[in-house]
PDB file of N, CA and C in Angstrom:
ATOM      1  N   UNK P  38     -11.627   4.326   3.460  1.00 70.00           N
ATOM      2  CA  UNK P  38     -11.547   3.229   4.461  1.00 70.00           C
ATOM      3  C   UNK P  38     -10.948   4.292   5.412  1.00 70.00           C
ATOM      4  N   UNK P  39     -10.067   5.299   5.426  1.00 86.00           N
ATOM      5  CA  UNK P  39      -9.644   6.080   6.673  1.00 86.00           C
ATOM      6  C   UNK P  39     -10.028   7.536   6.457  1.00 86.00           C
ATOM      7  N   UNK P  40     -10.551   8.114   7.491  1.00 90.00           N
ATOM      8  CA  UNK P  40     -10.988   9.307   7.513  1.00 90.00           C
ATOM      9  C   UNK P  40      -9.597  10.435   8.967  1.00 90.00           C
ATOM     10  N   UNK P  41      -9.765  11.370   8.303  1.00 88.00           N
ATOM     11  CA  UNK P  41      -9.267  12.153   9.842  1.00 88.00           C
ATOM     12  C   UNK P  41     -10.263  13.485  10.204  1.00 88.00           C
ATOM     13  N   UNK P  42      -9.893  14.031  10.876  1.00 93.00           N
ATOM     14  CA  UNK P  42     -10.926  15.630  11.046  1.00 93.00           C
ATOM     15  C   UNK P  42      -9.543  16.623  10.922  1.00 93.00           C
ATOM     16  N   UNK P  43     -10.242  17.662  10.320  1.00 91.00           N
ATOM     17  CA  UNK P  43      -9.004  18.996  10.109  1.00 91.00           C
ATOM     18  C   UNK P  43      -9.272  19.892  11.628  1.00 91.00           C
ATOM     19  N   UNK P  44      -8.746  20.908  11.249  1.00 95.00           N
ATOM     20  CA  UNK P  44      -8.431  21.819  12.473  1.00 95.00           C
ATOM     21  C   UNK P  44     -10.067  22.299  13.038  1.00 95.00           C
ATOM     22  N   UNK P  45     -11.038  22.201  11.768  1.00 97.00           N
ATOM     23  CA  UNK P  45     -11.921  22.701  12.009  1.00 97.00           C
ATOM     24  C   UNK P  45     -12.910  21.581  12.952  1.00 97.00           C
ATOM     25  N   UNK P  46     -12.452  20.615  13.114  1.00 95.00           N
ATOM     26  CA  UNK P  46     -13.447  19.104  13.370  1.00 95.00           C
ATOM     27  C   UNK P  46     -13.815  18.527  12.216  1.00 95.00           C
ATOM     28  N   UNK P  47     -13.907  18.940  10.708  1.00 96.00           N
ATOM     29  CA  UNK P  47     -14.652  18.551   9.611  1.00 96.00           C
ATOM     30  C   UNK P  47     -13.927  17.097   9.243  1.00 96.00           C
ATOM     31  N   UNK P  48     -14.793  15.921   9.232  1.00 95.00           N
ATOM     32  CA  UNK P  48     -14.116  14.602   8.718  1.00 95.00           C
ATOM     33  C   UNK P  48     -13.471  14.197   6.995  1.00 95.00           C
ATOM     34  N   UNK P  49     -12.568  14.147   6.933  1.00 93.00           N
ATOM     35  CA  UNK P  49     -12.301  13.815   5.248  1.00 93.00           C
ATOM     36  C   UNK P  49     -11.775  12.609   5.143  1.00 93.00           C
ATOM     37  N   UNK P  50     -12.097  12.012   4.001  1.00 93.00           N
ATOM     38  CA  UNK P  50     -11.489  10.955   3.108  1.00 93.00           C
ATOM     39  C   UNK P  50      -9.977  11.048   3.090  1.00 93.00           C
ATOM     40  N   UNK P  51      -9.367   9.972   4.027  1.00 89.00           N
ATOM     41  CA  UNK P  51      -7.556  10.003   3.276  1.00 89.00           C
ATOM     42  C   UNK P  51      -7.447   9.482   2.178  1.00 89.00           C
ATOM     43  N   UNK P  52      -7.236   9.815   1.039  1.00 91.00           N
ATOM     44  CA  UNK P  52      -6.655   9.790  -0.527  1.00 91.00           C
ATOM     45  C   UNK P  52      -5.689   8.699  -0.281  1.00 91.00           C
ATOM     46  N   UNK P  53      -5.353   7.739  -1.514  1.00 88.00           N
ATOM     47  CA  UNK P  53      -3.615   6.963  -1.487  1.00 88.00           C
ATOM     48  C   UNK P  53      -3.051   8.288  -1.857  1.00 88.00           C
ATOM     49  N   UNK P  54      -3.055   9.235  -2.356  1.00 91.00           N
ATOM     50  CA  UNK P  54      -2.094  10.322  -2.464  1.00 91.00           C
ATOM     51  C   UNK P  54      -1.427  10.969  -1.155  1.00 91.00           C
ATOM     52  N   UNK P  55      -2.572  11.443  -0.562  1.00 90.00           N
ATOM     53  CA  UNK P  55      -2.376  11.781   1.171  1.00 90.00           C
ATOM     54  C   UNK P  55      -1.730  11.043   2.012  1.00 90.00           C
ATOM     55  N   UNK P  56      -2.015   9.747   2.067  1.00 88.00           N
ATOM     56  CA  UNK P  56      -1.416   8.757   3.116  1.00 88.00           C
ATOM     57  C   UNK P  56       0.317   8.562   2.590  1.00 88.00           C
ATOM     58  N   UNK P  57       0.336   8.134   0.959  1.00 92.00           N
ATOM     59  CA  UNK P  57       1.565   8.155   0.719  1.00 92.00           C
ATOM     60  C   UNK P  57       2.940   9.330   1.386  1.00 92.00           C
ATOM     61  N   UNK P  58       2.083  10.555   0.438  1.00 93.00           N
ATOM     62  CA  UNK P  58       2.500  12.026   0.738  1.00 93.00           C
ATOM     63  C   UNK P  58       3.468  12.094   2.360  1.00 93.00           C
ATOM     64  N   UNK P  59       2.191  11.580   3.369  1.00 90.00           N
ATOM     65  CA  UNK P  59       1.922  11.834   4.487  1.00 90.00           C
ATOM     66  C   UNK P  59       3.514  10.567   5.375  1.00 90.00           C
ATOM     67  N   UNK P  60       3.112   9.450   4.966  1.00 91.00           N
ATOM     68  CA  UNK P  60       4.393   8.701   5.156  1.00 91.00           C
ATOM     69  C   UNK P  60       5.910   9.086   5.070  1.00 91.00           C
ATOM     70  N   UNK P  61       5.759   9.565   3.764  1.00 95.00           N
ATOM     71  CA  UNK P  61       6.652   9.919   3.231  1.00 95.00           C
ATOM     72  C   UNK P  61       7.367  11.319   4.279  1.00 95.00           C
ATOM     73  N   UNK P  62       6.581  12.212   4.787  1.00 96.00           N
ATOM     74  CA  UNK P  62       7.112  13.241   5.561  1.00 96.00           C
ATOM     75  C   UNK P  62       7.386  12.516   6.913  1.00 96.00           C
ATOM     76  N   UNK P  63       6.792  11.778   7.579  1.00 95.00           N
ATOM     77  CA  UNK P  63       7.448  11.013   8.249  1.00 95.00           C
ATOM     78  C   UNK P  63       8.817  10.718   8.038  1.00 95.00           C
ATOM     79  N   UNK P  64       8.752  10.080   7.268  1.00 95.00           N
ATOM     80  CA  UNK P  64      10.144   8.803   7.195  1.00 95.00           C
ATOM     81  C   UNK P  64      11.033   9.468   6.966  1.00 95.00           C
ATOM     82  N   UNK P  65      11.036  10.809   5.950  1.00 95.00           N
ATOM     83  CA  UNK P  65      12.480  11.283   5.082  1.00 95.00           C
ATOM     84  C   UNK P  65      12.989  11.554   6.112  1.00 95.00           C
ATOM     85  N   UNK P  66      12.238  12.462   7.348  1.00 96.00           N
ATOM     86  CA  UNK P  66      13.762  13.039   8.672  1.00 96.00           C
ATOM     87  C   UNK P  66      14.553  11.851   8.934  1.00 96.00           C
ATOM     88  N   UNK P  67      14.243  10.474   8.924  1.00 96.00           N
ATOM     89  CA  UNK P  67      14.220   9.522   9.531  1.00 96.00           C
ATOM     90  C   UNK P  67      15.257   8.860   8.645  1.00 96.00           C
ATOM     91  N   UNK P  68      15.444   9.395   7.587  1.00 96.00           N
ATOM     92  CA  UNK P  68      16.354   8.403   6.507  1.00 96.00           C
ATOM     93  C   UNK P  68      15.800   7.457   5.677  1.00 96.00           C
ATOM     94  N   UNK P  69      14.560   7.324   5.752  1.00 94.00           N
ATOM     95  CA  UNK P  69      14.035   6.126   4.956  1.00 94.00           C
ATOM     96  C   UNK P  69      13.732   6.743   3.301  1.00 94.00           C
ATOM     97  N   UNK P  70      14.264   5.827   2.518  1.00 93.00           N
ATOM     98  CA  UNK P  70      13.894   6.581   1.110  1.00 93.00           C
ATOM     99  C   UNK P  70      12.466   6.544   0.804  1.00 93.00           C
ATOM    100  N   UNK P  71      12.444   7.589  -0.031  1.00 94.00           N
ATOM    101  CA  UNK P  71      11.168   8.359  -0.510  1.00 94.00           C
ATOM    102  C   UNK P  71      10.320   6.651  -1.053  1.00 94.00           C
ATOM    103  N   UNK P  72       9.092   6.456  -0.887  1.00 90.00           N
ATOM    104  CA  UNK P  72       8.639   5.420  -1.846  1.00 90.00           C
ATOM    105  C   UNK P  72       7.344   5.884  -2.515  1.00 90.00           C
ATOM    106  N   UNK P  73       6.624   4.949  -3.288  1.00 88.00           N
ATOM    107  CA  UNK P  73       5.463   5.349  -3.956  1.00 88.00           C
ATOM    108  C   UNK P  73       4.392   4.616  -3.688  1.00 88.00           C
ATOM    109  N   UNK P  74       3.676   4.982  -4.113  1.00 83.00           N
ATOM    110  CA  UNK P  74       1.876   4.049  -4.023  1.00 83.00           C
ATOM    111  C   UNK P  74       2.574   2.609  -4.190  1.00 83.00           C
ATOM    112  N   UNK P  75       2.932   2.388  -5.103  1.00 82.00           N
ATOM    113  CA  UNK P  75       3.284   1.288  -5.682  1.00 82.00           C
ATOM    114  C   UNK P  75       3.751   0.166  -4.665  1.00 82.00           C
ATOM    115  N   UNK P  76       4.988   0.839  -3.723  1.00 83.00           N
ATOM    116  CA  UNK P  76       5.657   0.053  -3.096  1.00 83.00           C
ATOM    117  C   UNK P  76       4.610  -0.714  -1.997  1.00 83.00           C
ATOM    118  N   UNK P  77       3.520   0.036  -1.519  1.00 83.00           N
ATOM    119  CA  UNK P  77       2.617  -0.733  -0.779  1.00 83.00           C
ATOM    120  C   UNK P  77       1.984  -1.899  -1.673  1.00 83.00           C
ATOM    121  N   UNK P  78       1.496  -2.073  -2.781  1.00 81.00           N
ATOM    122  CA  UNK P  78       1.066  -2.645  -3.709  1.00 81.00           C
ATOM    123  C   UNK P  78       1.529  -4.078  -3.792  1.00 81.00           C
ATOM    124  N   UNK P  79       3.179  -4.042  -3.992  1.00 81.00           N
ATOM    125  CA  UNK P  79       4.549  -4.775  -4.539  1.00 81.00           C
ATOM    126  C   UNK P  79       4.293  -5.377  -2.650  1.00 81.00           C
ATOM    127  N   UNK P  80       4.256  -4.780  -1.774  1.00 83.00           N
ATOM    128  CA  UNK P  80       4.427  -5.370  -0.136  1.00 83.00           C
ATOM    129  C   UNK P  80       3.428  -5.853   0.348  1.00 83.00           C
ATOM    130  N   UNK P  81       1.867  -5.969  -0.331  1.00 85.00           N
ATOM    131  CA  UNK P  81       1.202  -6.484   0.327  1.00 85.00           C
ATOM    132  C   UNK P  81       0.852  -7.616  -0.215  1.00 85.00           C
ATOM    133  N   UNK P  82       1.374  -7.327  -1.467  1.00 87.00           N
ATOM    134  CA  UNK P  82       1.236  -9.006  -2.345  1.00 87.00           C
ATOM    135  C   UNK P  82       2.585  -9.753  -2.157  1.00 87.00           C
ATOM    136  N   UNK P  83       3.557  -9.370  -1.560  1.00 87.00           N
ATOM    137  CA  UNK P  83       4.518 -10.422  -1.009  1.00 87.00           C
ATOM    138  C   UNK P  83       4.051 -10.935  -0.182  1.00 87.00           C
ATOM    139  N   UNK P  84       3.615  -9.920   0.934  1.00 89.00           N
ATOM    140  CA  UNK P  84       2.908 -10.482   2.283  1.00 89.00           C
ATOM    141  C   UNK P  84       2.241 -11.747   2.402  1.00 89.00           C
ATOM    142  N   UNK P  85       1.025 -11.738   1.712  1.00 90.00           N
ATOM    143  CA  UNK P  85       0.263 -12.938   1.541  1.00 90.00           C
ATOM    144  C   UNK P  85       0.958 -13.884   0.346  1.00 90.00           C
ATOM    145  N   UNK P  86       1.406 -13.615  -0.118  1.00 90.00           N
ATOM    146  CA  UNK P  86       2.280 -15.014  -1.208  1.00 90.00           C
ATOM    147  C   UNK P  86       3.279 -15.611  -0.242  1.00 90.00           C
ATOM    148  N   UNK P  87       4.111 -14.862   0.555  1.00 90.00           N
ATOM    149  CA  UNK P  87       4.808 -15.791   1.297  1.00 90.00           C
ATOM    150  C   UNK P  87       4.483 -16.137   2.543  1.00 90.00           C
ATOM    151  N   UNK P  88       2.988 -15.944   2.802  1.00 92.00           N
ATOM    152  CA  UNK P  88       2.253 -16.748   3.938  1.00 92.00           C
ATOM    153  C   UNK P  88       1.392 -18.043   3.654  1.00 92.00           C
ATOM    154  N   UNK P  89       1.488 -18.284   2.488  1.00 92.00           N
ATOM    155  CA  UNK P  89       0.978 -19.130   1.472  1.00 92.00           C
ATOM    156  C   UNK P  89      -0.441 -18.946   1.111  1.00 92.00           C
ATOM    157  N   UNK P  90      -0.856 -17.771   1.121  1.00 94.00           N
ATOM    158  CA  UNK P  90      -2.291 -17.534   0.369  1.00 94.00           C
ATOM    159  C   UNK P  90      -1.899 -17.469  -0.800  1.00 94.00           C
ATOM    160  N   UNK P  91      -3.023 -18.503  -1.631  1.00 93.00           N
ATOM    161  CA  UNK P  91      -2.993 -18.974  -2.885  1.00 93.00           C
ATOM    162  C   UNK P  91      -2.638 -17.679  -4.202  1.00 93.00           C
ATOM    163  N   UNK P  92      -2.133 -18.064  -4.646  1.00 92.00           N
ATOM    164  CA  UNK P  92      -2.071 -17.135  -6.110  1.00 92.00           C
ATOM    165  C   UNK P  92      -3.290 -16.647  -6.454  1.00 92.00           C
ATOM    166  N   UNK P  93      -4.070 -17.347  -6.625  1.00 93.00           N
ATOM    167  CA  UNK P  93      -5.544 -17.192  -7.255  1.00 93.00           C
ATOM    168  C   UNK P  93      -6.338 -16.139  -6.307  1.00 93.00           C
ATOM    169  N   UNK P  94      -5.809 -16.364  -4.832  1.00 94.00           N
ATOM    170  CA  UNK P  94      -6.695 -15.644  -3.597  1.00 94.00           C
ATOM    171  C   UNK P  94      -5.964 -14.136  -3.989  1.00 94.00           C
ATOM    172  N   UNK P  95      -4.603 -14.206  -4.128  1.00 90.00           N
ATOM    173  CA  UNK P  95      -4.125 -12.768  -3.744  1.00 90.00           C
ATOM    174  C   UNK P  95      -4.433 -11.917  -5.513  1.00 90.00           C
ATOM    175  N   UNK P  96      -4.353 -13.085  -6.043  1.00 90.00           N
ATOM    176  CA  UNK P  96      -4.833 -11.883  -7.655  1.00 90.00           C
ATOM    177  C   UNK P  96      -6.141 -11.896  -7.723  1.00 90.00           C
ATOM    178  N   UNK P  97      -7.091 -12.100  -6.520  1.00 91.00           N
ATOM    179  CA  UNK P  97      -8.664 -11.572  -6.856  1.00 91.00           C
ATOM    180  C   UNK P  97      -8.402 -10.321  -5.760  1.00 91.00           C
ATOM    181  N   UNK P  98      -7.773 -10.556  -4.501  1.00 87.00           N
ATOM    182  CA  UNK P  98      -7.697  -9.357  -3.459  1.00 87.00           C
ATOM    183  C   UNK P  98      -7.256  -8.169  -4.223  1.00 87.00           C
ATOM    184  N   UNK P  99      -6.346  -8.398  -5.191  1.00 84.00           N
ATOM    185  CA  UNK P  99      -5.575  -7.119  -5.626  1.00 84.00           C
ATOM    186  C   UNK P  99      -6.274  -6.706  -7.186  1.00 84.00           C
ATOM    187  N   UNK P 100      -6.929  -7.184  -7.295  1.00 85.00           N
ATOM    188  CA  UNK P 100      -8.516  -6.992  -8.564  1.00 85.00           C
ATOM    189  C   UNK P 100      -7.070  -7.287  -9.725  1.00 85.00           C
ATOM    190  N   UNK P 101      -6.031  -8.292  -9.593  1.00 84.00           N
ATOM    191  CA  UNK P 101      -5.888  -8.532 -11.141  1.00 84.00           C
ATOM    192  C   UNK P 101      -6.042  -9.132 -11.980  1.00 84.00           C
ATOM    193  N   UNK P 102      -5.941  -8.476 -13.200  1.00 89.00           N
ATOM    194  CA  UNK P 102      -6.665  -9.182 -14.464  1.00 89.00           C
ATOM    195  C   UNK P 102      -5.719 -10.282 -15.071  1.00 89.00           C
ATOM    196  N   UNK P 103      -4.169 -10.271 -14.683  1.00 89.00           N
ATOM    197  CA  UNK P 103      -3.300 -10.974 -15.294  1.00 89.00           C
ATOM    198  C   UNK P 103      -2.419 -11.462 -14.515  1.00 89.00           C
ATOM    199  N   UNK P 104      -1.782 -12.419 -14.627  1.00 88.00           N
ATOM    200  CA  UNK P 104      -0.527 -12.780 -13.441  1.00 88.00           C
ATOM    201  C   UNK P 104       0.536 -12.025 -13.204  1.00 88.00           C
ATOM    202  N   UNK P 105       0.520 -11.050 -13.386  1.00 85.00           N
ATOM    203  CA  UNK P 105       1.558  -9.996 -13.265  1.00 85.00           C
ATOM    204  C   UNK P 105       2.358  -9.669 -12.291  1.00 85.00           C
ATOM    205  N   UNK P 106       0.952  -9.808 -11.365  1.00 81.00           N
ATOM    206  CA  UNK P 106       1.574  -9.857  -9.724  1.00 81.00           C
ATOM    207  C   UNK P 106       2.560 -10.726  -9.225  1.00 81.00           C
ATOM    208  N   UNK P 107       2.773 -11.732 -10.250  1.00 84.00           N
ATOM    209  CA  UNK P 107       3.648 -12.662  -9.585  1.00 84.00           C
ATOM    210  C   UNK P 107       4.602 -12.409  -9.522  1.00 84.00           C
ATOM    211  N   UNK P 108       5.540 -11.366 -10.661  1.00 82.00           N
ATOM    212  CA  UNK P 108       6.790 -10.656 -10.425  1.00 82.00           C
ATOM    213  C   UNK P 108       6.921  -9.977  -9.562  1.00 82.00           C
ATOM    214  N   UNK P 109       5.921  -9.926  -8.279  1.00 73.00           N
ATOM    215  CA  UNK P 109       6.343  -8.894  -6.949  1.00 73.00           C
ATOM    216  C   UNK P 109       6.552 -10.058  -5.940  1.00 73.00           C
ATOM    217  N   UNK P 110       6.843 -11.152  -6.120  1.00 74.00           N
ATOM    218  CA  UNK P 110       6.936 -12.405  -5.210  1.00 74.00           C
ATOM    219  C   UNK P 110       8.010 -12.138  -4.848  1.00 74.00           C
ATOM    220  N   UNK P 111       8.518 -11.792  -3.934  1.00 64.00           N
ATOM    221  CA  UNK P 111      10.064 -11.710  -3.422  1.00 64.00           C
ATOM    222  C   UNK P 111      10.323 -12.534  -1.922  1.00 64.00           C
ATOM    223  N   UNK P 112      10.900 -13.201  -1.766  1.00 61.00           N
ATOM    224  CA  UNK P 112      11.739 -13.598  -0.510  1.00 61.00           C
ATOM    225  C   UNK P 112      12.186 -12.712   0.910  1.00 61.00           C
TER     226      UNK P 112
END
């Protein structure tokens, strides 16, 4: 989904792990607690559910096989 150029100008795919690590590098000096990739999944689920997206659509978007994602429904 995302790419970046290295110092030589070569394109690389941005992995999930690299994205989370980079976010933590930026946020740590600003006092933001360390996050995991799972935090984004919780946040995305909450975002859609709280905006009225039907749970079956959120389930499909998140590739959930069960209704376990409903545990993340936070206000």
